[in-house]
PDB file of C-alpha atoms in Angstrom:
ATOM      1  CA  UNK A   1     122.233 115.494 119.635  1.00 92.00           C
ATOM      2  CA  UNK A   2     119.934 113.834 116.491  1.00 93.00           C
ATOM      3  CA  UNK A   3     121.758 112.809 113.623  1.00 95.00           C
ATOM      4  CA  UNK A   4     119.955 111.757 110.270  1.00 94.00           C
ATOM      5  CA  UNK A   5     121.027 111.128 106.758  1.00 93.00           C
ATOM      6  CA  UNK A   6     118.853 111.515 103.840  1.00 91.00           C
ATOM      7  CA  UNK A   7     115.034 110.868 104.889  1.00 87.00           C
ATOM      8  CA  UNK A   8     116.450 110.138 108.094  1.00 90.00           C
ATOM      9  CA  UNK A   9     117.768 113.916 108.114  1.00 92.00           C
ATOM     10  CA  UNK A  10     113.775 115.074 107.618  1.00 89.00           C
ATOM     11  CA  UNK A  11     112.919 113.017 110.945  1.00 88.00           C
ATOM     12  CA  UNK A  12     115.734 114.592 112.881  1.00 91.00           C
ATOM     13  CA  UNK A  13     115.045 117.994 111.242  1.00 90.00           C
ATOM     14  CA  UNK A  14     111.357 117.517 112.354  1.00 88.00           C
ATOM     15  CA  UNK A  15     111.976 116.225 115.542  1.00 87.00           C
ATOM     16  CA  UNK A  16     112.941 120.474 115.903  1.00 81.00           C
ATOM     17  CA  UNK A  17     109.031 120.917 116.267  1.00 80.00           C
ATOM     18  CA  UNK A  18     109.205 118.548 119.076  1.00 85.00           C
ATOM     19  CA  UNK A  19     107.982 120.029 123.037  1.00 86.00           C
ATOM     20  CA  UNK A  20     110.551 121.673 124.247  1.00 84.00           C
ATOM     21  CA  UNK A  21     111.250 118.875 126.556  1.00 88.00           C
ATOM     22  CA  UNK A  22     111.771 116.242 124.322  1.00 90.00           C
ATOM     23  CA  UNK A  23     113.160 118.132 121.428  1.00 90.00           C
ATOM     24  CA  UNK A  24     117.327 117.503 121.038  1.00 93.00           C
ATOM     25  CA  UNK A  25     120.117 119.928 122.135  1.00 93.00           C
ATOM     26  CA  UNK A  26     121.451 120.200 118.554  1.00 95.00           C
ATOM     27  CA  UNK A  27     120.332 118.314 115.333  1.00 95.00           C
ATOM     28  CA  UNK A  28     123.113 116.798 112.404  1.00 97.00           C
ATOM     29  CA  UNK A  29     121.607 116.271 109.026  1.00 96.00           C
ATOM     30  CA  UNK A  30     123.665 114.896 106.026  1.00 95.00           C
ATOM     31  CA  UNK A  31     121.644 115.157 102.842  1.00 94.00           C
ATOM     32  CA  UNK A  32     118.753 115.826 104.705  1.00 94.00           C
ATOM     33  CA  UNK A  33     115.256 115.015 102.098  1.00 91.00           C
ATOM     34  CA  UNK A  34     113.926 118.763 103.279  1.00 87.00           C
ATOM     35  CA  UNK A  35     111.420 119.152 100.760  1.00 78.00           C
ATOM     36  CA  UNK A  36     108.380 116.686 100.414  1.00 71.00           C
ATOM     37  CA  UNK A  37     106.792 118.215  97.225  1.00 67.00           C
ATOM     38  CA  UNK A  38     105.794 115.615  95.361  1.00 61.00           C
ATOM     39  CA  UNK A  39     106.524 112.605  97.810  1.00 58.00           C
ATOM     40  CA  UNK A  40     102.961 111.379  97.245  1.00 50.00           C
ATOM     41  CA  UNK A  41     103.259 111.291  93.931  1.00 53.00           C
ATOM     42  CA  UNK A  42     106.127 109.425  93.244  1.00 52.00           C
ATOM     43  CA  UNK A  43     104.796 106.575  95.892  1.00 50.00           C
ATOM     44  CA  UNK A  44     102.387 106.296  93.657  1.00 50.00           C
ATOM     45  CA  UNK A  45      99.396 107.843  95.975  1.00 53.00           C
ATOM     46  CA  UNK A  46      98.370 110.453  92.963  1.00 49.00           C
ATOM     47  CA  UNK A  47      98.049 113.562  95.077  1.00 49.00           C
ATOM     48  CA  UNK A  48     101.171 116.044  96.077  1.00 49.00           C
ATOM     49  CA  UNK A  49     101.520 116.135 100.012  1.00 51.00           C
ATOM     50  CA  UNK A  50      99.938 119.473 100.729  1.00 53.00           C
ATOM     51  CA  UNK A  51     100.730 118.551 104.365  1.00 55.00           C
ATOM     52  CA  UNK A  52     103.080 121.766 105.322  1.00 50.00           C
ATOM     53  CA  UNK A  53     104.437 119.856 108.209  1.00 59.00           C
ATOM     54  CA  UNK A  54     106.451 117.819 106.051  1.00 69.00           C
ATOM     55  CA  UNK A  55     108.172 120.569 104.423  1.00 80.00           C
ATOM     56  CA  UNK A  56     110.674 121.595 106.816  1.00 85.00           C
ATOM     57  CA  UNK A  57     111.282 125.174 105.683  1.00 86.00           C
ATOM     58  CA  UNK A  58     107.969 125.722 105.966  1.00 83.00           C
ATOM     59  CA  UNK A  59     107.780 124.786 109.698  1.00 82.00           C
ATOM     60  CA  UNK A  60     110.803 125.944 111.194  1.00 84.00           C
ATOM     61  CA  UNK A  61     110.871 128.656 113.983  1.00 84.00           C
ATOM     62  CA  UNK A  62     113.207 130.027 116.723  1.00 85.00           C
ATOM     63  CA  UNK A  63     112.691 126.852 118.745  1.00 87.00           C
ATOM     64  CA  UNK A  64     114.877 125.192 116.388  1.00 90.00           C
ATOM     65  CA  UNK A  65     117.774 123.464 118.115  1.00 93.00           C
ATOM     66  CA  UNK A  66     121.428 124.369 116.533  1.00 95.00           C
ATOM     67  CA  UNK A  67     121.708 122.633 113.343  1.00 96.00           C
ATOM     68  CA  UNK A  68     124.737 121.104 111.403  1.00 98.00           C
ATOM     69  CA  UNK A  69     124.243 120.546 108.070  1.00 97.00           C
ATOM     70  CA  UNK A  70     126.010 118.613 105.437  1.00 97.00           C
ATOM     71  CA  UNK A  71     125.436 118.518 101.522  1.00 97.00           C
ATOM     72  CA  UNK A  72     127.139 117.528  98.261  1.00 96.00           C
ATOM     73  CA  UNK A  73     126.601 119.976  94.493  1.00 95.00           C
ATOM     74  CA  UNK A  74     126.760 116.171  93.199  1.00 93.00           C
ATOM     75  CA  UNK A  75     123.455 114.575  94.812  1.00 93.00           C
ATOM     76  CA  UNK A  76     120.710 114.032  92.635  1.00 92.00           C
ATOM     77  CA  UNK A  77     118.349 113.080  95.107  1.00 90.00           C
ATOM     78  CA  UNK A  78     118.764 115.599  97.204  1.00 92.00           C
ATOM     79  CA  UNK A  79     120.538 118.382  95.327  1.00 94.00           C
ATOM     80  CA  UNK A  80     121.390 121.234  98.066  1.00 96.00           C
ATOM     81  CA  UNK A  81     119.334 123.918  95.443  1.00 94.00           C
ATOM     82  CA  UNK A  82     116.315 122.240  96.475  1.00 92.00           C
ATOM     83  CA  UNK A  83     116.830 120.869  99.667  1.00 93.00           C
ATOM     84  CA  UNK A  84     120.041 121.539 102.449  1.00 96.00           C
ATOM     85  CA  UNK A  85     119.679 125.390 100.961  1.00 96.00           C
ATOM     86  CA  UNK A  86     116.023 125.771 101.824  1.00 94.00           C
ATOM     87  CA  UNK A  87     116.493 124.829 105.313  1.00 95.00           C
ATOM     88  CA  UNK A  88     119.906 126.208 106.048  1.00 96.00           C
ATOM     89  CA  UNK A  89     118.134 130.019 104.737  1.00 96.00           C
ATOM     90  CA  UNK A  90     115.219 129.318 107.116  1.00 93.00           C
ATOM     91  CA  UNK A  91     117.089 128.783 109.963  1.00 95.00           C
ATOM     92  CA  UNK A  92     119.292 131.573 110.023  1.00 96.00           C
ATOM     93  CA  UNK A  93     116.200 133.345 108.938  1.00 95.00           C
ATOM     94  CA  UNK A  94     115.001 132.362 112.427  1.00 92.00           C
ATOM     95  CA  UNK A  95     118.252 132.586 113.937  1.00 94.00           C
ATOM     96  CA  UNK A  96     118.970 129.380 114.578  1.00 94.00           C
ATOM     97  CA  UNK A  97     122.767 128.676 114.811  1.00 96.00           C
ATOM     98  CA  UNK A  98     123.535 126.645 111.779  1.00 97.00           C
ATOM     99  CA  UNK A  99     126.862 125.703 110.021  1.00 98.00           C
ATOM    100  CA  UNK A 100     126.698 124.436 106.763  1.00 98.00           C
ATOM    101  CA  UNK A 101     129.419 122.078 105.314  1.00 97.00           C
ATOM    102  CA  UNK A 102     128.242 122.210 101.019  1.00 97.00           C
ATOM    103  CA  UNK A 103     130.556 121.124  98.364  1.00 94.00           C
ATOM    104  CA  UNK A 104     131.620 118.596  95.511  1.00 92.00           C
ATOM    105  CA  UNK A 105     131.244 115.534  98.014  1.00 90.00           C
ATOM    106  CA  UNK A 106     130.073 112.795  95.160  1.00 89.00           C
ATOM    107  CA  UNK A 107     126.477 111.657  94.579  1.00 91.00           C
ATOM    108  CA  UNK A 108     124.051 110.990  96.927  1.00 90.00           C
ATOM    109  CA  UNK A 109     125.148 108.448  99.925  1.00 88.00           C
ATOM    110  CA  UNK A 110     128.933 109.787  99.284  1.00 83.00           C
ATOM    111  CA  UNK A 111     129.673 108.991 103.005  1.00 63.00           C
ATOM    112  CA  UNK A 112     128.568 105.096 102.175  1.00 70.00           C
ATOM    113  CA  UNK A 113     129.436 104.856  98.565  1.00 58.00           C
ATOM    114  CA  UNK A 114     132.677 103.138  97.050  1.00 55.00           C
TER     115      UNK A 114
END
């Protein structure tokens, strides 16, 4: 099992596109960072990524291992709209078994924060 939390989340979620015998049993993201758009930009690079690989919901398939997914309504970095919601509707779009834990669990980091 691969756990990741916020870009860490993307790495685990990508490590899904991994051979087959390398890739993990079952992956746990909590705020995963799903959605690149705009990533370049705001490292200062000047260009959007147009690199589909790094948009997750773009890339996953039925190789996906089962996924477990956790995401607060009150993260602005990674609201669930824009990010845990993409990739939770891919994968069961896939069928990929996926349970999805969303709610009012604070801001961003709420599994850190004081």
């Amino acid at each position: 099992v691969l756990c990741g939390f916020s870009a860490g989340g993307h790495l685990a979620g990508a490590a899904a596109r991994l051979p087959k015998r390398i890739r993990p049993a079952a992956s746990v993201l909590v705020y995963p960072a799903v959605d690149c758009e705009g990533w370049a930009e705001e490292s200062g690079q000047g260009q959007p990524s147009t690199d589909w690989s790094l948009h997750l919901p773009q890339c996953i398939d039925s190789a996906a291992p089962a996924t477990f997914v956790v995401a607060s309504h009150g993260d602005s970095v990674c609201p669930p709209a824009k990010h845990s919601d993409l990739l939770v509707k891919a994968l069961r779009k896939n069928g990929t078994p996926v349970s999805y834990v969303v709610g009012n669990h604070g801001e961003h980091g709420f599994g850190i924060a004081d």
